[in-house]
Amino acid sequence: MSKVALILMVALLVVPLGGCTTKLDPTATPVPPAATLVPTSTLIPTATLVPTATLPPTPTPFPTSMMPAPEEAFFELGSKASLQGESHNVAGSAMVAGLQTIVIRGFTYDGACEGADIRLGMADNLDEPAGVLMVLEKRTYNDEILVLTVPNHVELGEADSIAVYCPATSEVHGWGQFHN
């Protein structure tokens, strides 16, 4: 009976599976196989560096290591000048601090002139400078310290004064004469 039971069980299993066979229908539309996705590389955005314009350097009248320093200062070392101006609030104390160095302490200026400069010259002729030390920004200066370099071509006896000068109007906004 065990053989009969085993055959009967196998028959019960095989008969239902026999009905699962697929018959080809000649009118049926073939179904394409499922598309296989192929991974592709994905670009990850990165920060792009944008070059900035590099301005060409402007020529400087200041001394370089290739320029020899003068043998003597344009005025005696330690000499002072008191900068003063009535109409543009110019004030400050300038001192000859080295062969080519002037330090101005407490510099004040209202910044009224575009392109104003600080220059050295003779007290009676500041329109023709012995040397321009600095072109000022068009802004208000209030109690500042300026360290200025005297061009090496300014020699002893060529300048006795320092001035804030406006080239646009040919006006001296403030000045002071050096003394020992």
CSV table of C-alpha atoms in Angstrom, one decimal:
chain,number,residue,atom,x,y,z
A,1,MET,CA,0.0,0.0,0.0
A,2,SER,CA,2.8,2.3,0.5
A,3,LYS,CA,3.7,1.9,-3.1
A,4,VAL,CA,0.2,2.6,-4.2
A,5,ALA,CA,0.0,5.6,-1.9
A,6,LEU,CA,3.3,7.0,-3.2
A,7,ILE,CA,2.2,6.6,-6.9
A,8,LEU,CA,-1.1,8.3,-6.1
A,9,MET,CA,0.6,11.2,-4.5
A,10,VAL,CA,3.0,11.7,-7.4
A,11,ALA,CA,0.1,11.5,-9.8
A,12,LEU,CA,-1.9,14.1,-7.9
A,13,LEU,CA,1.1,16.4,-8.0
A,14,VAL,CA,2.0,15.9,-11.7
A,15,VAL,CA,-1.6,16.2,-13.1
A,16,PRO,CA,-2.2,19.7,-11.9
A,17,LEU,CA,1.3,20.8,-13.2
A,18,GLY,CA,0.5,19.4,-16.6
A,19,GLY,CA,-2.1,22.1,-17.1
A,20,CYS,CA,0.4,24.8,-16.5
A,21,THR,CA,2.0,24.5,-19.9
A,22,THR,CA,1.7,27.5,-22.1
A,23,LYS,CA,0.4,27.2,-25.6
A,24,LEU,CA,1.7,29.6,-28.2
A,25,ASP,CA,-0.9,31.8,-29.7
A,26,PRO,CA,0.0,32.7,-33.3
A,27,THR,CA,-2.0,35.9,-33.1
A,28,ALA,CA,-0.5,37.2,-29.8
A,29,THR,CA,1.9,40.1,-29.9
A,30,PRO,CA,5.3,39.2,-28.6
A,31,VAL,CA,6.2,41.1,-25.4
A,32,PRO,CA,9.8,42.4,-25.4
A,33,PRO,CA,11.9,41.3,-22.6
A,34,ALA,CA,12.1,43.8,-19.7
A,35,ALA,CA,14.7,46.5,-20.4
A,36,THR,CA,17.8,46.1,-18.4
A,37,LEU,CA,18.9,49.4,-16.8
A,38,VAL,CA,22.5,50.1,-17.4
A,39,PRO,CA,24.0,52.5,-14.8
A,40,THR,CA,25.6,55.6,-16.3
A,41,SER,CA,28.0,58.0,-14.8
A,42,THR,CA,26.3,61.1,-13.2
A,43,LEU,CA,28.2,64.4,-13.1
A,44,ILE,CA,28.3,65.9,-9.7
A,45,PRO,CA,28.5,69.7,-9.9
A,46,THR,CA,31.6,71.1,-8.4
A,47,ALA,CA,32.5,74.6,-7.6
A,48,THR,CA,33.8,76.5,-10.6
A,49,LEU,CA,36.7,78.9,-10.0
A,50,VAL,CA,36.1,82.1,-11.9
A,51,PRO,CA,39.4,84.0,-12.5
A,52,THR,CA,39.4,87.6,-11.3
A,53,ALA,CA,41.0,90.3,-13.2
A,54,THR,CA,44.5,91.1,-12.1
A,55,LEU,CA,45.3,94.7,-12.4
A,56,PRO,CA,48.7,95.6,-13.7
A,57,PRO,CA,50.9,97.1,-11.0
A,58,THR,CA,51.4,100.9,-11.2
A,59,PRO,CA,54.9,102.3,-11.3
A,60,THR,CA,55.9,103.5,-7.9
A,61,PRO,CA,58.1,106.5,-7.2
A,62,PHE,CA,59.1,105.0,-4.0
A,63,PRO,CA,62.6,103.7,-3.5
A,64,THR,CA,63.5,100.1,-4.2
A,65,SER,CA,66.4,98.0,-3.4
A,66,MET,CA,67.9,98.9,-6.8
A,67,MET,CA,67.8,102.7,-6.0
A,68,PRO,CA,70.5,104.1,-3.8
A,69,ALA,CA,69.4,106.1,-0.8
A,70,PRO,CA,70.5,109.8,-0.8
A,71,GLU,CA,73.6,110.6,1.2
A,72,GLU,CA,71.6,113.2,3.2
A,73,ALA,CA,68.0,114.0,3.9
A,74,PHE,CA,66.2,116.9,2.1
A,75,PHE,CA,66.0,118.6,5.6
A,76,GLU,CA,67.7,118.0,8.9
A,77,LEU,CA,66.6,114.8,10.6
A,78,GLY,CA,64.1,115.4,13.5
A,79,SER,CA,62.8,118.6,11.9
A,80,LYS,CA,59.1,119.2,12.4
A,81,ALA,CA,56.3,121.0,10.6
A,82,SER,CA,52.8,121.7,11.8
A,83,LEU,CA,50.3,121.2,9.1
A,84,GLN,CA,47.4,123.7,9.2
A,85,GLY,CA,44.6,124.7,6.9
A,86,GLU,CA,41.7,127.0,7.5
A,87,SER,CA,39.1,125.9,4.9
A,88,HIS,CA,39.5,122.1,4.7
A,89,ASN,CA,40.2,121.1,8.3
A,90,VAL,CA,43.9,120.2,7.6
A,91,ALA,CA,45.9,119.4,10.7
A,92,GLY,CA,48.8,117.2,11.7
A,93,SER,CA,52.4,117.1,12.9
A,94,ALA,CA,55.0,116.1,10.3
A,95,MET,CA,58.5,115.0,11.3
A,96,VAL,CA,61.5,114.1,9.1
A,97,ALA,CA,62.2,110.6,10.6
A,98,GLY,CA,64.9,109.3,8.2
A,99,LEU,CA,66.8,110.0,5.0
A,100,GLN,CA,63.6,109.2,3.0
A,101,THR,CA,60.9,109.0,5.6
A,102,ILE,CA,58.4,111.5,6.9
A,103,VAL,CA,55.8,110.6,9.6
A,104,ILE,CA,52.7,112.6,10.0
A,105,ARG,CA,50.8,112.1,13.3
A,106,GLY,CA,47.2,113.3,13.9
A,107,PHE,CA,46.6,113.9,10.2
A,108,THR,CA,43.1,115.3,9.6
A,109,TYR,CA,41.6,116.4,6.2
A,110,ASP,CA,38.0,116.7,5.0
A,111,GLY,CA,38.8,115.0,1.6
A,112,ALA,CA,37.2,117.7,-0.4
A,113,CYS,CA,39.4,117.4,-3.4
A,114,GLU,CA,39.6,114.4,-5.7
A,115,GLY,CA,43.3,113.6,-6.4
A,116,ALA,CA,44.7,115.8,-3.6
A,117,ASP,CA,48.2,115.0,-2.7
A,118,ILE,CA,50.8,115.5,0.0
A,119,ARG,CA,53.9,117.2,-1.4
A,120,LEU,CA,57.2,118.7,-0.5
A,121,GLY,CA,58.3,122.1,-1.9
A,122,MET,CA,59.4,125.6,-1.1
A,123,ALA,CA,57.0,127.6,1.0
A,124,ASP,CA,56.7,130.4,-1.6
A,125,ASN,CA,56.1,127.9,-4.5
A,126,LEU,CA,54.1,124.8,-3.6
A,127,ASP,CA,52.6,124.7,-7.1
A,128,GLU,CA,55.9,123.2,-8.3
A,129,PRO,CA,56.7,120.3,-5.9
A,130,ALA,CA,60.1,118.9,-5.2
A,131,GLY,CA,58.3,115.6,-4.8
A,132,VAL,CA,54.8,114.2,-4.4
A,133,LEU,CA,54.7,111.9,-1.4
A,134,MET,CA,51.2,110.5,-1.6
A,135,VAL,CA,47.9,110.9,-3.5
A,136,LEU,CA,45.1,111.0,-1.0
A,137,GLU,CA,41.9,109.1,-1.2
A,138,LYS,CA,38.7,111.1,-1.5
A,139,ARG,CA,37.6,110.5,2.0
A,140,THR,CA,37.7,112.1,5.4
A,141,TYR,CA,41.0,111.6,7.3
A,142,ASN,CA,40.6,111.9,11.1
A,143,ASP,CA,43.5,111.8,13.5
A,144,GLU,CA,45.5,109.3,11.4
A,145,ILE,CA,49.2,108.4,11.2
A,146,LEU,CA,50.8,108.5,7.7
A,147,VAL,CA,54.3,107.2,7.0
A,148,LEU,CA,55.5,108.7,3.7
A,149,THR,CA,58.6,108.0,1.6
A,150,VAL,CA,60.5,110.9,0.1
A,151,PRO,CA,61.7,110.2,-3.4
A,152,ASN,CA,65.4,109.9,-3.6
A,153,HIS,CA,65.7,112.7,-6.1
A,154,VAL,CA,64.7,115.3,-3.5
A,155,GLU,CA,67.9,116.8,-2.3
A,156,LEU,CA,68.9,119.1,0.5
A,157,GLY,CA,67.7,122.6,-0.1
A,158,GLU,CA,64.9,121.7,-2.6
A,159,ALA,CA,62.1,121.7,0.0
A,160,ASP,CA,61.4,123.4,3.2
A,161,SER,CA,57.6,122.8,3.5
A,162,ILE,CA,55.0,120.0,3.3
A,163,ALA,CA,51.5,120.7,1.9
A,164,VAL,CA,48.1,119.1,1.2
A,165,TYR,CA,47.5,120.3,-2.4
A,166,CYS,CA,44.6,120.1,-4.8
A,167,PRO,CA,45.9,119.9,-8.4
A,168,ALA,CA,42.3,120.3,-9.8
A,169,THR,CA,42.0,123.8,-8.4
A,170,SER,CA,45.6,124.6,-7.8
A,171,GLU,CA,44.9,125.3,-4.2
A,172,VAL,CA,46.9,124.6,-1.1
A,173,HIS,CA,44.4,123.2,1.5
A,174,GLY,CA,46.9,123.2,4.3
A,175,TRP,CA,50.7,123.4,4.8
A,176,GLY,CA,53.5,123.7,7.3
A,177,GLN,CA,57.2,124.7,7.2
A,178,PHE,CA,59.9,122.5,8.6
A,179,HIS,CA,62.0,123.9,11.5
A,180,ASN,CA,64.6,122.4,13.8
